[in-house]
């Protein structure tokens, strides 16, 4: 395929977008149509650009040359060209200028616009399809195999694995009806799931192996997974999906490229939940396979899942059942699932929630007795005859003996199988062993035959022909070894068991050697020991079933022994960087599992994971015997090995279990009254983990850095580990001093968390987040452990990534009362219903409203979850009701109200509150019946301009959030409106009982008492900028969604109870660093500016200035002067004070009389700092896009006239920057008349010339080089350097938003707040720039050394205000009203040199 074709369509689409902007800025009667068409054009262009990048990559030779793609692009090119001609009908640029943009009229009818949008959506979908297909083929065979090798695999899970090689299959002529039933289902049933259930010992696993072997022989086995409780990876669902996917790709090799591409494109996928893995690795890969050109269709695949009830988490069992149902959406592939389980209640609940047509059931307990007896007899007869032939026993056993054994089996296949293993033991005589079973002299006649058999085998194997010391030693060994093994949470190999129990391997072998009929003792020492059946362990632990005290295992004694050993292992075997990773930025998904298992032996992993499981089974009074007390082994563990354990849990990808372990220790296993010190340090350990989980969970070695360095000074974990920080970290000064109120910090990876909601049962926390209003996602967490369960991309119209959200868009998020359904809506677009437990889209409703996303709207879900209502407004208010079950809209109520600004539906769905404004600017609040649309109440609000309404959950109060006046509370019983002391509230929520109202303000979180209407709790939040809040169901926790991509869970009782009188007064911390990075000026107290030495922190100057709110602080370019900007509350004026600094003189205080000042109109703070100052000249911008330049060398100061060349009605002046010599001013301009919408303009102050730079040059920060030849710009994610004379981009580098950007005096270095950058300037062959990172920098949340990541920063410390020191080795933040300094070794870390 010719890449030029794609480029041509991209350029043509870009032209159409440029033209449509002119209509968007001037035509007001078709804004909705224009916006919709513009969005689709830009989305289509973005998809084409990705396709173009692929054609230019190193893998271009492998890209599919599909004729259909060429035809698609050809049709798209023709249609976009026609659209462009309609929008710009060939009259040329001059003709448009002559007409004027204000005379444009929208040329498309509504039906034409809809058709264009539909065609563009179709072309975009087809291009995206080929993009995904071509991406799957971009990997070579070697690369594909490398990706697939990353899939974790649960050894022993498939039916044909080596560990199951000797497991039994159904004998010929046994289980005939059951096997036929399964085959008939597989070949002809429309029901995709076959569930075989039965009690323990009824032969389910044998049937599963037989079925799997049969399906494999027929060529349609997709994969199998045999769960086994207590057998490592077979006992949980952690590797369930990846194990099935690896088998699936082997069964269907054509699927490999799609799975490999999914792994390559989704970094960290294998550390996510099984739902995300299933969606990307299975569903999406299969969908891409069915759409590929080589797919023939009519594919049938079957999964076999055995013993699903032995999966350790009930939530995962239910989730697995639901995952399989999603396979039915693959029309071209017929998927079936054969699974077995005990008839556990969770399985029944899972199936009861599915339609009956989805599953077919067969209960082994209902199979007629004579059929089961026939099959058991065949098993016993076959096996005993085999033993007889091997041992030369002819005509043995007698037929009636087999009948007796069949009767004794009580229909349990496990009885028959165990007898055969016992009798066939080559270490003894078969006849004698069979006689032991038949005599049953060892146990009471009241016991079941299975228990009698177990007792007889034990007595024969341990006690027979032994007495005295020999027997006692065997019994002691049995209790120590077998007894300990019986209570293990997971299976272990013999060497691992020996290490866990601190015994010689020979001791383990001697203890198990007589018990081969009851345990599988593998020939390979690395394979795990395991009981032949779970019923044997149950027998040993029950004193009524096993009355012989020599064999009965006392659970508490065995658990206590294991607790002691686990603690010893944790304190002696763990150490820092146990896997020798060396680099602190090594990500968990880059570490091979083989390496982890090599350095973390099985017994160490066991001790880390399960010591609390054993502790749970021990009485608290006895747990202190093994060190669970102040000063004991557990206390020592937290003081010296806790971080080692945390690293190990991350390496094992079991951090969520780590949270559960610490939570259980704190909440139930440590007695705070008896062991307060142990309790306190365990609490702090849990807090450290929960508050740092987003930082450390993917990077094991970060546990030794961030959680220690940035921990509050009073942290009990910080103190013992502070000395272990590496030498390249000199120290953190003025860091957090107290434990924060946040009990858990979540990171959404999207920048703005717009809406949050707890499920009523508290098990889920859902949030809608956006990335700079470019895309949105619904994320679901488990708030108890901080685990992200699902991330789901959402959209207003079609489910594709969302774009062009308005800044005041409303985000709705509501759970059903049973917590199973989650409803989301953005603005007034599509309403989506999600299955909250597994995160799949259940169904969606078109709201039928305007596509303007910033229109007021309201969402309501009935308490029973059966009905849904949505209110929206454009010219009138429309209220629609749907039945969720039928998806039918059964009612529409129209309320004839104009000027609507706010809507809210009462919790019972009976009342609709509408806030509106009439043409006289009078604001009213009306209540309408939701069923009839008739007005029920009227309330006039004098002088209150509200734009958000919210009912309390009891429906007795209504919160009014206003544009400028903060919060009001309306008592619906008394109709009294109460003003709440507040300002700049951006989110609010009622407590579940309606007693409190919480508001997310710009700088803080406030909670008001709804009875007294006074604030009762406050939390300072200036570091992260709260966006949304929600109470937990019990009202004890407040979730705060922030503008720094975090969600913080704060305990309400931990918030400050006292409210300072001036807490609402704007108080900000101001900071400036001199251009030579030696001095820092700060204002932390009104009217007092202090100048300190950056390196020594020594105070050099105190400036007593204006007692007015400061709005900026800036050094002159030579660092000898300081300008402070102040805003007056009494007037609209600003005052700029100039201070002459002699920083080499002894410390002294300068009074205001030592300074000079300049009165100016109010400065424009709408986009960025409005002031640029070089000591001799001052330039600033004012509202109305007015620029002022002052010559400060003249006395009095002289204002210099500057012509900007701007059309102010269409233009926004975003930023201004003065050159070092004061000759040039750089302006950052935004204007809708330009295709790129941004422009950088240079003004020569001396000769008044104006020059516009490359339209691609744009940035939130600007800086001119000393020779005015270069201009540096920074946007949110990129820093660029341009040649001002040639308009060429010289170099760029990825960077976050910068607080500071300036050239050094030599022009060889760019100094930013996040580090210094070498320009590598060369003028030998024209101007050349090669940006490099010579030392310390902060990018994308990481502290880097020469571009190498070394320390992941907490969310509060990711955007430093300054970088100073002689080598840029000191970073400075504002935190809690003070400057925080991070001092680093200017030589960097030593590992970087290795």
mmCIF file of N, CA and C in Angstrom, residues 702-770:
data_model
loop_
_atom_site.group_PDB
_atom_site.id
_atom_site.type_symbol
_atom_site.label_atom_id
_atom_site.label_comp_id
_atom_site.label_asym_id
_atom_site.label_seq_id
_atom_site.Cartn_x
_atom_site.Cartn_y
_atom_site.Cartn_z
ATOM 1 N N UNK A 702 11.655 0.174 44.833
ATOM 2 C CA UNK A 702 11.219 1.492 45.306
ATOM 3 C C UNK A 702 10.764 1.449 46.761
ATOM 4 N N UNK A 703 10.537 0.260 47.308
ATOM 5 C CA UNK A 703 10.070 0.176 48.695
ATOM 6 C C UNK A 703 11.109 0.740 49.662
ATOM 7 N N UNK A 704 12.376 0.740 49.257
ATOM 8 C CA UNK A 704 13.434 1.224 50.143
ATOM 9 C C UNK A 704 13.679 2.725 50.002
ATOM 10 N N UNK A 705 12.979 3.385 49.075
ATOM 11 C CA UNK A 705 13.258 4.786 48.792
ATOM 12 C C UNK A 705 12.096 5.686 49.191
ATOM 13 N N UNK A 706 11.084 5.770 48.344
ATOM 14 C CA UNK A 706 9.991 6.720 48.572
ATOM 15 C C UNK A 706 9.271 6.527 49.902
ATOM 16 N N UNK A 707 8.866 5.312 50.283
ATOM 17 C CA UNK A 707 8.143 5.168 51.547
ATOM 18 C C UNK A 707 8.951 5.600 52.766
ATOM 19 N N UNK A 708 10.263 5.600 52.647
ATOM 20 C CA UNK A 708 11.118 6.015 53.763
ATOM 21 C C UNK A 708 11.434 7.500 53.676
ATOM 22 N N UNK A 709 11.876 7.944 52.504
ATOM 23 C CA UNK A 709 12.315 9.329 52.335
ATOM 24 C C UNK A 709 11.199 10.331 52.582
ATOM 25 N N UNK A 710 10.004 10.034 52.076
ATOM 26 C CA UNK A 710 8.905 10.988 52.174
ATOM 27 C C UNK A 710 7.914 10.643 53.287
ATOM 28 N N UNK A 711 8.279 9.707 54.140
ATOM 29 C CA UNK A 711 7.394 9.357 55.256
ATOM 30 C C UNK A 711 7.385 10.494 56.276
ATOM 31 N N UNK A 712 6.264 10.694 56.969
ATOM 32 C CA UNK A 712 6.224 11.708 58.035
ATOM 33 C C UNK A 712 7.276 11.406 59.103
ATOM 34 N N UNK A 713 7.761 12.444 59.743
ATOM 35 C CA UNK A 713 8.826 12.291 60.727
ATOM 36 C C UNK A 713 8.409 11.380 61.870
ATOM 37 N N UNK A 714 7.126 11.366 62.206
ATOM 38 C CA UNK A 714 6.685 10.554 63.333
ATOM 39 C C UNK A 714 6.372 9.113 62.942
ATOM 40 N N UNK A 715 6.610 8.760 61.680
ATOM 41 C CA UNK A 715 6.349 7.396 61.233
ATOM 42 C C UNK A 715 7.276 6.414 61.940
ATOM 43 N N UNK A 716 6.708 5.349 62.483
ATOM 44 C CA UNK A 716 7.502 4.331 63.167
ATOM 45 C C UNK A 716 8.292 3.479 62.189
ATOM 46 N N UNK A 717 7.846 3.393 60.953
ATOM 47 C CA UNK A 717 8.575 2.647 59.934
ATOM 48 C C UNK A 717 9.757 3.472 59.433
ATOM 49 N N UNK A 718 9.593 4.775 59.346
ATOM 50 C CA UNK A 718 10.661 5.641 58.829
ATOM 51 C C UNK A 718 11.918 5.584 59.690
ATOM 52 N N UNK A 719 11.730 5.599 60.988
ATOM 53 C CA UNK A 719 12.873 5.743 61.892
ATOM 54 C C UNK A 719 13.914 4.640 61.735
ATOM 55 N N UNK A 720 13.550 3.358 61.788
ATOM 56 C CA UNK A 720 14.593 2.324 61.692
ATOM 57 C C UNK A 720 15.190 2.157 60.303
ATOM 58 N N UNK A 721 14.488 2.651 59.257
ATOM 59 C CA UNK A 721 14.971 2.418 57.899
ATOM 60 C C UNK A 721 15.629 3.650 57.285
ATOM 61 N N UNK A 722 15.599 4.792 57.967
ATOM 62 C CA UNK A 722 16.155 6.018 57.399
ATOM 63 C C UNK A 722 17.642 5.865 57.105
ATOM 64 N N UNK A 723 18.345 5.150 57.956
ATOM 65 C CA UNK A 723 19.795 4.975 57.772
ATOM 66 C C UNK A 723 20.124 4.073 56.593
ATOM 67 N N UNK A 724 19.133 3.392 56.042
ATOM 68 C CA UNK A 724 19.394 2.480 54.919
ATOM 69 C C UNK A 724 19.257 3.163 53.568
ATOM 70 N N UNK A 725 18.889 4.460 53.554
ATOM 71 C CA UNK A 725 18.778 5.163 52.280
ATOM 72 C C UNK A 725 20.140 5.207 51.596
ATOM 73 N N UNK A 726 20.182 5.121 50.261
ATOM 74 C CA UNK A 726 21.468 5.138 49.553
ATOM 75 C C UNK A 726 22.189 6.471 49.728
ATOM 76 N N UNK A 727 23.486 6.459 49.524
ATOM 77 C CA UNK A 727 24.300 7.643 49.777
ATOM 78 C C UNK A 727 24.024 8.766 48.804
ATOM 79 N N UNK A 728 23.470 8.469 47.641
ATOM 80 C CA UNK A 728 23.205 9.552 46.698
ATOM 81 C C UNK A 728 22.018 10.416 47.124
ATOM 82 N N UNK A 729 21.262 9.962 48.115
ATOM 83 C CA UNK A 729 20.223 10.797 48.715
ATOM 84 C C UNK A 729 20.816 11.432 49.968
ATOM 85 N N UNK A 730 21.115 12.729 49.903
ATOM 86 C CA UNK A 730 21.699 13.416 51.052
ATOM 87 C C UNK A 730 20.655 13.662 52.124
ATOM 88 N N UNK A 731 19.445 14.018 51.718
ATOM 89 C CA UNK A 731 18.401 14.189 52.714
ATOM 90 C C UNK A 731 17.233 15.000 52.196
ATOM 91 N N UNK A 732 16.136 14.941 52.926
ATOM 92 C CA UNK A 732 14.932 15.721 52.644
ATOM 93 C C UNK A 732 14.677 16.622 53.835
ATOM 94 N N UNK A 733 14.670 17.930 53.594
ATOM 95 C CA UNK A 733 14.466 18.897 54.678
ATOM 96 C C UNK A 733 13.062 19.475 54.597
ATOM 97 N N UNK A 734 12.428 19.586 55.756
ATOM 98 C CA UNK A 734 11.073 20.158 55.873
ATOM 99 C C UNK A 734 10.018 19.281 55.225
ATOM 100 N N UNK A 735 10.261 17.969 55.172
ATOM 101 C CA UNK A 735 9.273 17.066 54.599
ATOM 102 C C UNK A 735 8.056 16.926 55.479
ATOM 103 N N UNK A 736 7.137 16.020 55.127
ATOM 104 C CA UNK A 736 5.925 15.836 55.937
ATOM 105 C C UNK A 736 6.286 15.570 57.396
ATOM 106 N N UNK A 737 5.579 16.260 58.274
ATOM 107 C CA UNK A 737 5.903 16.149 59.693
ATOM 108 C C UNK A 737 4.943 15.247 60.448
ATOM 109 N N UNK A 738 3.705 15.179 60.012
ATOM 110 C CA UNK A 738 2.705 14.397 60.720
ATOM 111 C C UNK A 738 2.084 13.367 59.796
ATOM 112 N N UNK A 739 1.526 12.341 60.387
ATOM 113 C CA UNK A 739 0.796 11.349 59.607
ATOM 114 C C UNK A 739 -0.411 12.008 58.972
ATOM 115 N N UNK A 740 -0.577 11.847 57.677
ATOM 116 C CA UNK A 740 -1.686 12.478 56.989
ATOM 117 C C UNK A 740 -3.013 11.811 57.306
ATOM 118 N N UNK A 741 -4.073 12.504 56.937
ATOM 119 C CA UNK A 741 -5.406 11.961 57.190
ATOM 120 C C UNK A 741 -5.762 10.859 56.206
ATOM 121 N N UNK A 742 -5.057 10.811 55.061
ATOM 122 C CA UNK A 742 -5.379 9.821 54.036
ATOM 123 C C UNK A 742 -4.959 8.427 54.491
ATOM 124 N N UNK A 743 -5.921 7.523 54.567
ATOM 125 C CA UNK A 743 -5.621 6.146 54.955
ATOM 126 C C UNK A 743 -5.263 5.286 53.750
ATOM 127 N N UNK A 744 -5.564 5.775 52.548
ATOM 128 C CA UNK A 744 -5.282 5.029 51.322
ATOM 129 C C UNK A 744 -5.194 6.016 50.174
ATOM 130 N N UNK A 745 -4.196 5.825 49.314
ATOM 131 C CA UNK A 745 -4.054 6.651 48.119
ATOM 132 C C UNK A 745 -4.097 5.745 46.897
ATOM 133 N N UNK A 746 -5.009 6.056 45.973
ATOM 134 C CA UNK A 746 -5.135 5.339 44.714
ATOM 135 C C UNK A 746 -4.664 6.250 43.592
ATOM 136 N N UNK A 747 -4.166 5.658 42.527
ATOM 137 C CA UNK A 747 -3.713 6.458 41.392
ATOM 138 C C UNK A 747 -4.455 5.996 40.148
ATOM 139 N N UNK A 748 -5.165 6.942 39.524
ATOM 140 C CA UNK A 748 -6.022 6.568 38.398
ATOM 141 C C UNK A 748 -5.283 6.522 37.074
ATOM 142 N N UNK A 749 -4.114 7.175 36.984
ATOM 143 C CA UNK A 749 -3.345 7.322 35.751
ATOM 144 C C UNK A 749 -4.068 8.216 34.747
ATOM 145 N N UNK A 750 -5.202 8.773 35.152
ATOM 146 C CA UNK A 750 -5.856 9.826 34.398
ATOM 147 C C UNK A 750 -5.786 11.084 35.270
ATOM 148 N N UNK A 751 -5.645 12.243 34.662
ATOM 149 C CA UNK A 751 -5.253 13.409 35.433
ATOM 150 C C UNK A 751 -6.354 13.969 36.333
ATOM 151 N N UNK A 752 -7.593 13.927 35.899
ATOM 152 C CA UNK A 752 -8.651 14.567 36.673
ATOM 153 C C UNK A 752 -9.710 13.541 37.056
ATOM 154 N N UNK A 753 -9.917 13.374 38.345
ATOM 155 C CA UNK A 753 -10.932 12.438 38.830
ATOM 156 C C UNK A 753 -12.217 13.243 39.024
ATOM 157 N N UNK A 754 -13.165 13.072 38.118
ATOM 158 C CA UNK A 754 -14.314 13.953 38.045
ATOM 159 C C UNK A 754 -15.509 13.493 38.860
ATOM 160 N N UNK A 755 -15.640 12.215 39.086
ATOM 161 C CA UNK A 755 -16.795 11.715 39.833
ATOM 162 C C UNK A 755 -16.405 10.436 40.556
ATOM 163 N N UNK A 756 -16.885 10.283 41.807
ATOM 164 C CA UNK A 756 -16.570 9.109 42.611
ATOM 165 C C UNK A 756 -17.845 8.580 43.235
ATOM 166 N N UNK A 757 -17.901 7.271 43.426
ATOM 167 C CA UNK A 757 -19.061 6.677 44.099
ATOM 168 C C UNK A 757 -18.654 5.356 44.747
ATOM 169 N N UNK A 758 -19.052 5.188 46.004
ATOM 170 C CA UNK A 758 -18.912 3.902 46.684
ATOM 171 C C UNK A 758 -20.115 3.025 46.370
ATOM 172 N N UNK A 759 -19.896 1.735 46.278
ATOM 173 C CA UNK A 759 -21.034 0.822 46.211
ATOM 174 C C UNK A 759 -21.672 0.748 47.597
ATOM 175 N N UNK A 760 -22.980 0.501 47.682
ATOM 176 C CA UNK A 760 -23.649 0.455 48.992
ATOM 177 C C UNK A 760 -23.048 -0.551 49.960
ATOM 178 N N UNK A 761 -22.473 -1.641 49.451
ATOM 179 C CA UNK A 761 -21.856 -2.610 50.366
ATOM 180 C C UNK A 761 -20.411 -2.266 50.689
ATOM 181 N N UNK A 762 -19.894 -1.186 50.107
ATOM 182 C CA UNK A 762 -18.544 -0.731 50.396
ATOM 183 C C UNK A 762 -17.445 -1.535 49.741
ATOM 184 N N UNK A 763 -17.778 -2.518 48.899
ATOM 185 C CA UNK A 763 -16.755 -3.370 48.307
ATOM 186 C C UNK A 763 -16.109 -2.750 47.072
ATOM 187 N N UNK A 764 -16.766 -1.769 46.470
ATOM 188 C CA UNK A 764 -16.237 -1.153 45.270
ATOM 189 C C UNK A 764 -16.192 0.359 45.428
ATOM 190 N N UNK A 765 -15.197 0.941 44.765
ATOM 191 C CA UNK A 765 -15.125 2.394 44.616
ATOM 192 C C UNK A 765 -14.947 2.662 43.134
ATOM 193 N N UNK A 766 -15.890 3.377 42.551
ATOM 194 C CA UNK A 766 -15.845 3.663 41.120
ATOM 195 C C UNK A 766 -15.541 5.129 40.906
ATOM 196 N N UNK A 767 -14.842 5.424 39.821
ATOM 197 C CA UNK A 767 -14.494 6.810 39.509
ATOM 198 C C UNK A 767 -14.474 7.003 38.002
ATOM 199 N N UNK A 768 -14.932 8.166 37.568
ATOM 200 C CA UNK A 768 -14.767 8.588 36.182
ATOM 201 C C UNK A 768 -13.644 9.613 36.164
ATOM 202 N N UNK A 769 -12.629 9.344 35.344
ATOM 203 C CA UNK A 769 -11.463 10.221 35.266
ATOM 204 C C UNK A 769 -11.241 10.636 33.825
ATOM 205 N N UNK A 770 -10.596 11.795 33.655
ATOM 206 C CA UNK A 770 -10.314 12.300 32.312
ATOM 207 C C UNK A 770 -8.851 12.704 32.216
#
